[in-house]
CSV table of C-alpha atoms and ligand atoms in Angstrom, one decimal:
chain,number,residue,atom,x,y,z
A,1,MET,CA,0.0,0.0,0.0
A,2,SER,CA,1.4,3.4,-0.9
A,3,ARG,CA,0.5,6.5,1.1
A,4,THR,CA,0.2,10.0,-0.4
A,5,THR,CA,2.3,12.5,1.6
A,6,ASP,CA,2.7,15.3,-0.9
A,7,THR,CA,0.7,16.9,-3.7
A,8,SER,CA,2.3,19.5,-6.0
A,9,ASP,CA,1.3,21.3,-9.1
A,10,VAL,CA,4.4,20.2,-10.9
A,11,LEU,CA,6.6,17.2,-10.0
A,12,ILE,CA,10.0,16.9,-11.6
A,13,ILE,CA,11.6,13.5,-11.8
A,14,GLY,CA,15.3,14.1,-11.8
A,15,GLY,CA,17.4,16.7,-10.0
A,16,GLY,CA,20.2,17.3,-12.5
A,17,ILE,CA,20.7,20.7,-14.1
A,18,ILE,CA,17.7,20.2,-16.5
A,19,GLY,CA,15.4,19.1,-13.7
A,20,LEU,CA,16.6,21.9,-11.4
A,21,VAL,CA,16.3,24.7,-13.9
A,22,THR,CA,12.8,23.5,-14.8
A,23,ALA,CA,11.8,23.4,-11.1
A,24,TRP,CA,13.2,26.8,-10.4
A,25,ARG,CA,11.5,28.4,-13.4
A,26,ALA,CA,8.2,26.6,-12.6
A,27,ALA,CA,8.3,27.8,-9.0
A,28,GLN,CA,9.0,31.3,-10.2
A,29,ARG,CA,5.7,31.1,-12.2
A,30,GLY,CA,3.8,30.3,-9.0
A,31,PHE,CA,3.6,26.5,-9.3
A,32,ALA,CA,3.9,24.5,-6.1
A,33,THR,CA,6.9,22.5,-7.4
A,34,ALA,CA,8.7,19.3,-6.1
A,35,VAL,CA,11.7,17.4,-7.3
A,36,VAL,CA,12.1,13.7,-6.8
A,37,ASP,CA,15.8,12.4,-6.9
A,38,PRO,CA,17.9,10.6,-4.3
A,39,ASP,CA,20.8,12.9,-4.9
A,40,PRO,CA,19.7,16.2,-6.4
A,41,GLY,CA,22.5,18.2,-7.9
A,42,GLY,CA,24.3,15.0,-9.0
A,43,GLY,CA,24.2,13.6,-12.5
A,44,ALA,CA,26.1,14.3,-15.7
A,45,ALA,CA,26.8,18.0,-14.8
A,46,GLN,CA,29.2,16.9,-12.1
A,47,VAL,CA,31.4,15.5,-14.8
A,48,ALA,CA,30.8,17.9,-17.8
A,49,ALA,CA,33.4,20.4,-18.8
A,50,GLY,CA,30.8,23.2,-19.3
A,51,MET,CA,31.7,24.4,-22.8
A,52,LEU,CA,29.0,26.6,-24.3
A,53,ALA,CA,30.1,25.6,-27.8
A,54,ALA,CA,27.2,26.2,-30.2
A,55,VAL,CA,29.6,27.1,-33.0
A,56,THR,CA,32.5,24.8,-32.6
A,57,GLU,CA,30.2,21.8,-31.9
A,58,LEU,CA,28.1,22.4,-35.1
A,59,HIS,CA,27.5,19.3,-37.2
A,60,TYR,CA,26.0,18.7,-40.6
A,61,GLY,CA,22.3,18.0,-40.4
A,62,GLU,CA,21.9,19.7,-37.0
A,63,GLN,CA,21.0,23.2,-38.1
A,64,THR,CA,17.6,23.1,-36.3
A,65,LEU,CA,19.5,22.2,-33.1
A,66,LEU,CA,21.9,25.1,-33.8
A,67,GLY,CA,19.0,27.5,-33.6
A,68,LEU,CA,18.1,26.3,-30.0
A,69,ASN,CA,21.8,26.2,-29.0
A,70,LEU,CA,22.3,29.8,-30.2
A,71,ALA,CA,19.1,30.9,-28.4
A,72,SER,CA,20.4,29.4,-25.2
A,73,ALA,CA,24.0,30.8,-25.6
A,74,ARG,CA,22.5,34.3,-26.1
A,75,ARG,CA,20.6,33.9,-22.8
A,76,TYR,CA,23.6,32.9,-20.8
A,77,PRO,CA,24.9,36.3,-19.7
A,78,ASP,CA,21.5,37.4,-18.2
A,79,PHE,CA,20.8,33.9,-16.9
A,80,ALA,CA,24.2,33.8,-15.1
A,81,THR,CA,23.7,37.3,-13.7
A,82,GLU,CA,20.2,36.5,-12.5
A,83,LEU,CA,21.3,33.3,-10.7
A,84,THR,CA,24.4,35.0,-9.1
A,85,ASP,CA,22.4,38.0,-7.9
A,86,LEU,CA,19.8,35.7,-6.4
A,87,THR,CA,22.1,33.1,-4.8
A,88,GLY,CA,25.5,34.8,-4.4
A,89,HIS,CA,27.0,31.9,-6.3
A,90,ASP,CA,29.6,32.7,-8.9
A,91,LEU,CA,29.0,30.4,-11.9
A,92,GLY,CA,32.5,30.6,-13.4
A,93,TYR,CA,31.0,32.0,-16.6
A,94,ARG,CA,33.9,32.9,-18.7
A,95,ARG,CA,33.7,34.7,-22.1
A,96,CYS,CA,37.1,33.3,-23.0
A,97,GLY,CA,36.4,32.0,-26.6
A,98,THR,CA,37.5,28.7,-28.2
A,99,LEU,CA,40.3,27.7,-30.5
A,100,ALA,CA,39.7,24.5,-32.6
A,101,VAL,CA,42.9,23.4,-34.1
A,102,ALA,CA,44.2,20.8,-36.6
A,103,LEU,CA,47.2,18.6,-36.2
A,104,ASP,CA,47.5,17.0,-39.6
A,105,ALA,CA,46.2,17.3,-43.1
A,106,ASP,CA,43.0,15.3,-42.4
A,107,ASP,CA,42.2,17.3,-39.3
A,108,ARG,CA,42.8,20.5,-41.3
A,109,ALA,CA,40.4,19.4,-44.1
A,110,HIS,CA,37.8,18.5,-41.5
A,111,LEU,CA,38.2,21.9,-39.9
A,112,ARG,CA,38.0,23.7,-43.2
A,113,GLU,CA,34.7,22.0,-43.9
A,114,LEU,CA,33.4,23.0,-40.4
A,115,HIS,CA,34.5,26.6,-41.2
A,116,ALA,CA,32.5,26.5,-44.5
A,117,LEU,CA,29.4,25.2,-42.7
A,118,GLN,CA,29.8,27.9,-40.0
A,119,ARG,CA,29.9,30.6,-42.7
A,120,GLU,CA,26.9,29.1,-44.6
A,121,SER,CA,25.1,29.2,-41.2
A,122,GLY,CA,25.9,32.9,-40.7
A,123,LEU,CA,28.2,32.1,-37.7
A,124,GLU,CA,31.3,34.1,-36.7
A,125,SER,CA,34.6,32.2,-36.8
A,126,GLU,CA,38.0,33.1,-38.1
A,127,TRP,CA,40.6,30.8,-39.9
A,128,LEU,CA,44.1,31.1,-38.4
A,129,SER,CA,47.4,29.7,-39.6
A,130,GLY,CA,49.4,27.4,-37.3
A,131,ARG,CA,51.7,30.3,-36.4
A,132,GLU,CA,48.7,32.6,-35.5
A,133,CYS,CA,47.2,29.8,-33.3
A,134,ARG,CA,50.5,29.5,-31.4
A,135,LYS,CA,50.7,33.3,-31.0
A,136,LEU,CA,47.3,33.2,-29.3
A,137,GLU,CA,48.1,30.0,-27.3
A,138,PRO,CA,51.9,29.6,-26.9
A,139,MET,CA,51.5,26.2,-25.2
A,140,LEU,CA,50.2,24.6,-28.4
A,141,ALA,CA,52.3,22.0,-30.1
A,142,PRO,CA,54.7,23.3,-32.9
A,143,GLY,CA,52.9,20.9,-35.3
A,144,VAL,CA,49.6,22.7,-35.2
A,145,ARG,CA,48.6,23.2,-38.9
A,146,GLY,CA,45.8,25.8,-38.5
A,147,GLY,CA,42.7,26.5,-36.5
A,148,LEU,CA,39.4,28.2,-36.1
A,149,ARG,CA,39.1,31.1,-33.6
A,150,VAL,CA,35.5,31.3,-32.2
A,151,ASP,CA,35.3,34.1,-29.7
A,152,GLY,CA,31.6,33.5,-29.1
A,153,ASP,CA,31.9,30.0,-27.6
A,154,HIS,CA,32.3,30.5,-23.9
A,155,GLN,CA,32.3,28.3,-20.8
A,156,ILE,CA,30.7,27.9,-17.4
A,157,ASP,CA,31.6,25.7,-14.4
A,158,PRO,CA,28.7,23.1,-14.3
A,159,ARG,CA,29.4,22.2,-10.7
A,160,ARG,CA,28.9,25.8,-9.7
A,161,LEU,CA,25.9,26.1,-11.9
A,162,THR,CA,24.4,23.1,-10.2
A,163,ALA,CA,25.0,24.5,-6.7
A,164,ALA,CA,23.5,27.8,-7.8
A,165,LEU,CA,20.4,26.1,-9.2
A,166,MET,CA,20.0,24.1,-6.0
A,167,ALA,CA,20.1,27.3,-4.0
A,168,ALA,CA,17.7,29.1,-6.3
A,169,CYS,CA,15.2,26.2,-6.0
A,170,GLU,CA,15.4,26.2,-2.3
A,171,ARG,CA,14.8,29.9,-2.2
A,172,ALA,CA,11.8,29.5,-4.5
A,173,GLY,CA,10.3,26.9,-2.2
A,174,VAL,CA,10.9,23.8,-4.3
A,175,VAL,CA,10.4,20.7,-2.2
A,176,PHE,CA,13.0,17.9,-2.6
A,177,HIS,CA,12.1,14.3,-2.1
A,178,ARG,CA,15.5,12.5,-1.7
A,179,VAL,CA,14.4,9.1,-3.0
A,180,TRP,CA,14.1,7.3,-6.3
A,181,ALA,CA,10.9,7.5,-8.4
A,182,GLU,CA,10.0,3.9,-9.0
A,183,HIS,CA,6.8,4.1,-11.0
A,184,LEU,CA,4.8,6.7,-12.8
A,185,ASP,CA,1.2,6.6,-11.6
A,186,VAL,CA,-1.4,7.0,-14.3
A,187,VAL,CA,-5.0,7.6,-13.2
A,188,ARG,CA,-7.8,7.6,-15.8
A,189,GLY,CA,-5.4,8.0,-18.7
A,190,ARG,CA,-3.5,10.9,-17.1
A,191,ALA,CA,-0.1,11.0,-15.4
A,192,ALA,CA,-0.9,11.8,-11.8
A,193,GLY,CA,2.4,11.5,-9.9
A,194,VAL,CA,4.9,8.8,-8.9
A,195,THR,CA,5.3,6.1,-6.4
A,196,THR,CA,8.8,6.2,-4.8
A,197,THR,CA,11.0,3.3,-3.8
A,198,ASP,CA,9.9,3.8,-0.1
A,199,GLY,CA,6.3,3.3,-1.1
A,200,THR,CA,5.2,7.0,-1.0
A,201,ALA,CA,2.8,8.3,-3.6
A,202,LEU,CA,3.7,11.8,-4.7
A,203,ALA,CA,0.7,13.3,-6.5
A,204,ALA,CA,1.0,16.1,-9.0
A,205,GLY,CA,-1.1,18.1,-11.6
A,206,GLN,CA,1.8,17.8,-14.1
A,207,VAL,CA,4.8,15.5,-14.1
A,208,VAL,CA,8.1,16.3,-15.9
A,209,LEU,CA,10.4,13.5,-16.7
A,210,ALA,CA,13.9,15.0,-16.6
A,211,ALA,CA,16.0,12.1,-15.5
A,212,GLY,CA,18.8,12.4,-18.1
A,213,SER,CA,20.0,9.1,-19.4
A,214,LEU,CA,17.7,7.3,-17.0
A,215,SER,CA,14.6,8.9,-18.6
A,216,GLY,CA,13.9,5.9,-20.8
A,217,ARG,CA,13.6,3.4,-17.9
A,218,LEU,CA,10.8,4.6,-15.7
A,219,SER,CA,8.2,1.9,-15.1
A,220,GLY,CA,4.6,2.8,-15.7
A,221,VAL,CA,5.3,5.0,-18.7
A,222,PRO,CA,3.5,3.6,-21.7
A,223,ASP,CA,5.9,2.1,-24.2
A,224,ASP,CA,5.0,4.5,-27.0
A,225,VAL,CA,5.6,7.5,-24.6
A,226,LEU,CA,8.9,6.3,-23.1
A,227,PRO,CA,11.6,8.6,-24.5
A,228,PRO,CA,14.1,7.0,-26.8
A,229,VAL,CA,17.1,8.1,-24.7
A,230,ARG,CA,20.2,6.1,-24.2
A,231,PRO,CA,23.4,6.6,-22.1
A,232,VAL,CA,26.6,7.7,-23.9
A,233,LYS,CA,29.5,7.5,-21.6
A,234,GLY,CA,32.1,10.3,-21.4
A,235,GLN,CA,35.3,10.0,-19.4
A,236,VAL,CA,36.7,13.4,-18.3
A,237,LEU,CA,40.0,14.3,-16.5
A,238,ARG,CA,40.7,17.3,-14.2
A,239,LEU,CA,44.2,18.7,-13.9
A,240,THR,CA,45.5,21.6,-11.9
A,241,VAL,CA,47.6,24.4,-13.3
A,242,PRO,CA,50.1,25.5,-10.6
A,243,GLU,CA,50.5,29.3,-10.3
A,244,ARG,CA,54.0,29.2,-11.8
A,245,TYR,CA,52.6,27.9,-15.1
A,246,ALA,CA,49.7,30.4,-15.3
A,247,PRO,CA,48.3,31.4,-17.7
A,248,PHE,CA,48.7,27.9,-19.2
A,249,LEU,CA,45.8,28.4,-21.7
A,250,SER,CA,43.7,31.5,-22.1
A,251,ARG,CA,40.7,29.9,-23.9
A,252,THR,CA,39.2,26.5,-24.6
A,253,VAL,CA,41.4,24.5,-27.0
A,254,ARG,CA,40.0,21.6,-28.9
A,255,ALA,CA,40.7,19.3,-31.8
A,256,VAL,CA,39.6,16.1,-33.5
A,257,VAL,CA,42.6,13.7,-33.1
A,258,ARG,CA,42.4,10.5,-35.2
A,259,GLY,CA,38.6,10.8,-35.2
A,260,SER,CA,38.1,11.5,-31.5
A,261,GLN,CA,37.2,14.8,-29.9
A,262,VAL,CA,39.5,16.2,-27.3
A,263,TYR,CA,39.1,19.5,-25.5
A,264,LEU,CA,41.0,21.4,-22.8
A,265,VAL,CA,38.9,23.8,-20.8
A,266,PRO,CA,40.9,26.2,-18.5
A,267,ARG,CA,39.1,27.7,-15.5
A,268,GLU,CA,40.0,30.9,-13.8
A,269,ASN,CA,40.7,29.0,-10.6
A,270,GLY,CA,43.5,26.9,-12.2
A,271,GLU,CA,41.4,23.8,-13.0
A,272,LEU,CA,42.0,22.4,-16.5
A,273,VAL,CA,39.3,20.0,-17.7
A,274,VAL,CA,40.3,17.5,-20.4
A,275,GLY,CA,37.5,15.6,-22.2
A,276,ALA,CA,35.9,13.5,-23.4
A,277,THR,CA,35.5,10.0,-24.6
A,278,SER,CA,32.2,9.0,-26.3
A,279,GLU,CA,31.3,5.4,-25.6
A,280,GLU,CA,28.2,3.4,-26.2
A,281,LEU,CA,28.6,1.0,-23.2
A,282,GLY,CA,25.2,1.0,-21.5
A,283,TRP,CA,25.3,2.0,-17.9
A,284,ASP,CA,29.0,1.4,-17.3
A,285,THR,CA,30.7,4.4,-15.6
A,286,THR,CA,34.1,2.8,-15.0
A,287,VAL,CA,37.1,5.1,-15.6
A,288,THR,CA,39.4,2.9,-17.7
A,289,ALA,CA,43.1,3.0,-18.2
A,290,GLY,CA,42.4,3.1,-21.9
A,291,GLY,CA,40.1,6.1,-21.7
A,292,VAL,CA,42.5,8.1,-19.5
A,293,TYR,CA,45.4,7.1,-21.8
A,294,GLU,CA,43.6,8.2,-25.0
A,295,LEU,CA,42.6,11.5,-23.5
A,296,LEU,CA,46.1,12.3,-22.2
A,297,ARG,CA,47.7,11.1,-25.4
A,298,ASP,CA,45.5,13.3,-27.6
A,299,ALA,CA,45.7,16.2,-25.2
A,300,HIS,CA,49.5,15.8,-25.1
A,301,GLU,CA,49.7,16.0,-28.9
A,302,LEU,CA,47.9,19.3,-28.8
A,303,VAL,CA,49.5,20.8,-25.7
A,304,PRO,CA,52.7,18.9,-24.8
A,305,GLY,CA,53.1,20.7,-21.5
A,306,ILE,CA,50.1,19.1,-19.9
A,307,THR,CA,52.3,16.1,-18.7
A,308,GLU,CA,53.8,18.5,-16.1
A,309,LEU,CA,50.5,19.2,-14.5
A,310,PRO,CA,49.0,17.3,-11.5
A,311,LEU,CA,46.2,15.0,-12.4
A,312,THR,CA,43.6,15.6,-9.8
A,313,GLU,CA,40.4,13.8,-10.8
A,314,THR,CA,39.2,11.2,-13.3
A,315,ARG,CA,35.5,10.6,-13.7
A,316,ALA,CA,32.9,9.2,-16.1
A,317,GLY,CA,29.3,10.4,-16.7
A,318,LEU,CA,26.4,9.4,-19.0
A,319,ARG,CA,25.1,11.8,-21.6
A,320,PRO,CA,21.4,11.4,-22.4
A,321,GLY,CA,21.7,10.6,-26.1
A,322,SER,CA,18.6,10.8,-28.4
A,323,PRO,CA,18.1,9.5,-32.0
A,324,ASP,CA,18.7,12.9,-33.5
A,325,ASN,CA,21.1,14.3,-30.9
A,326,ALA,CA,18.5,16.9,-29.9
A,327,PRO,CA,16.5,17.2,-26.7
A,328,LEU,CA,12.9,16.1,-26.2
A,329,LEU,CA,10.9,19.0,-24.7
A,330,GLY,CA,7.3,19.4,-23.7
A,331,PRO,CA,4.0,17.4,-23.6
A,332,THR,CA,3.9,13.7,-24.6
A,333,GLU,CA,0.9,11.7,-25.9
A,334,LEU,CA,0.1,10.9,-22.2
A,335,PRO,CA,-1.8,13.8,-20.7
A,336,GLY,CA,0.0,15.3,-17.7
A,337,LEU,CA,3.4,13.9,-18.6
A,338,LEU,CA,6.0,16.2,-20.1
A,339,LEU,CA,9.6,15.5,-21.0
A,340,ALA,CA,12.8,17.6,-20.6
A,341,THR,CA,15.5,15.1,-21.6
A,342,GLY,CA,17.8,13.9,-24.4
A,343,HIS,CA,20.1,16.9,-24.3
A,344,PHE,CA,23.1,14.7,-25.2
A,345,ARG,CA,26.2,16.8,-25.6
A,346,ASN,CA,24.5,20.1,-25.0
A,347,GLY,CA,22.9,19.9,-21.5
A,348,VAL,CA,24.9,22.7,-19.9
A,349,LEU,CA,24.5,25.0,-23.0
A,350,LEU,CA,20.8,24.3,-23.2
A,351,THR,CA,20.0,24.9,-19.5
A,352,PRO,CA,18.7,28.5,-19.8
A,353,VAL,CA,16.5,27.9,-22.8
A,354,THR,CA,15.2,24.6,-21.4
A,355,GLY,CA,14.1,26.3,-18.2
A,356,ASP,CA,12.3,29.0,-20.1
A,357,ALA,CA,10.6,26.6,-22.5
A,358,MET,CA,9.5,24.2,-19.8
A,359,ALA,CA,8.0,27.0,-17.6
A,360,HIS,CA,6.2,28.3,-20.6
A,361,VAL,CA,4.7,25.0,-21.6
A,362,LEU,CA,3.7,24.2,-18.0
A,363,ALA,CA,1.9,27.5,-17.8
A,364,THR,CA,0.3,27.6,-21.2
A,365,GLY,CA,0.2,24.0,-22.6
A,366,GLU,CA,2.2,25.2,-25.6
A,367,LEU,CA,5.9,25.2,-26.3
A,368,PRO,CA,7.4,28.6,-27.3
A,369,ASP,CA,8.4,28.9,-31.0
A,370,GLU,CA,12.1,28.1,-30.6
A,371,ALA,CA,11.3,24.8,-28.8
A,372,ARG,CA,8.5,23.5,-31.0
A,373,PRO,CA,10.8,21.4,-33.3
A,374,PHE,CA,11.9,19.5,-30.1
A,375,THR,CA,8.5,18.1,-29.2
A,376,PRO,CA,8.8,14.4,-28.2
A,377,LYS,CA,5.9,13.8,-30.6
A,378,ARG,CA,8.4,14.1,-33.5
A,379,PHE,CA,9.5,10.5,-32.9
A,380,ALA,CA,5.9,9.1,-32.6
A,381,LEU,CA,5.0,11.0,-35.9
A,382,SER,CA,7.9,9.6,-37.8
A,383,GLU,CA,6.6,6.1,-37.2
A,384,GLN,CA,3.2,6.8,-38.8
A,385,PRO,CA,2.6,5.2,-42.2
A,386,ALA,CA,3.0,7.7,-45.1
B,1,LIG,N1,29.8,18.8,-25.1
B,1,LIG,C1,30.9,18.0,-24.8
B,1,LIG,C2,30.7,16.6,-24.6
B,1,LIG,O1,29.6,16.1,-24.5
B,1,LIG,O2,31.7,15.9,-24.5
């Protein structure tokens, strides 16, 4: 027998950055809001590097996603100021820019194609020779063959962002249930809340499933509504730049080395984040010798001096991958159940726009224009006969 101990207007399943920003914005709109998560503030954001890389992470076929990424990047300055003013937390938002470099002829050709796509898409990026790249970042390897300077791709510290969102939620009166949601409760064809692993029924007018890579596993969600989200493992390293080496890098430096992405994200506090592997290994979050080796090998090819730095942390997280690499936002075919998941490589970048879009749809029933292409119903519709 379950017992109902709490009723809210909006219940968010998942207390990662997407769940937290949704909860905060919903509470600001006057909804009595609750979050169910055994460890709110945990999740993939504790591992992520925090690049706000709408331009350097542009891919062919993802121009619709680019629109949402850019909309969110534009909101970041005000979003960060609002959160800092409210909570006193500095988010480590750094308008440092990004330099994407090439180490060999193949990488150079790949980067030239990216540059052409950026220009076709109306984005600002500047092609630099190897010498110009090294002038900007003297720690780069002598073999760098050229690069793209993107001053508009910034960074934030996702751990600080999470702490600020937790504080903002607490101030806004969001209730935290520190327990797993075991089962979605459906009453007369409508999502009505969840039952938790301790047998408590949490009732709600609207339920938002925002559980990152776990979103596709909640029991009680009808099969045709369950989001097609899968875990994509990323291993990430953290190093420390001692004072005597500062400034080691002045902006994010990244490259594709033998087909794998590697990036180095320097924080103002001396932390240097090196990421990331991309592995389809289910729920495995083991940090492997191979993963660490490959990241260090590729990062060392880019910036040989990193081998001098203390290695302070190794960690793996799970990105919530979706079939088209874009998030699923808004109402599902099950009345009362909404999704905010599937953000894949862009969860940190998409946090501001996701919070705004989810608050809007919770209040009005409609997604705002910029979020409409990301309705979860796009997957259901693609399976309809022609
Ligand atoms: N956006 C960087 C990553 O997912 O590795």
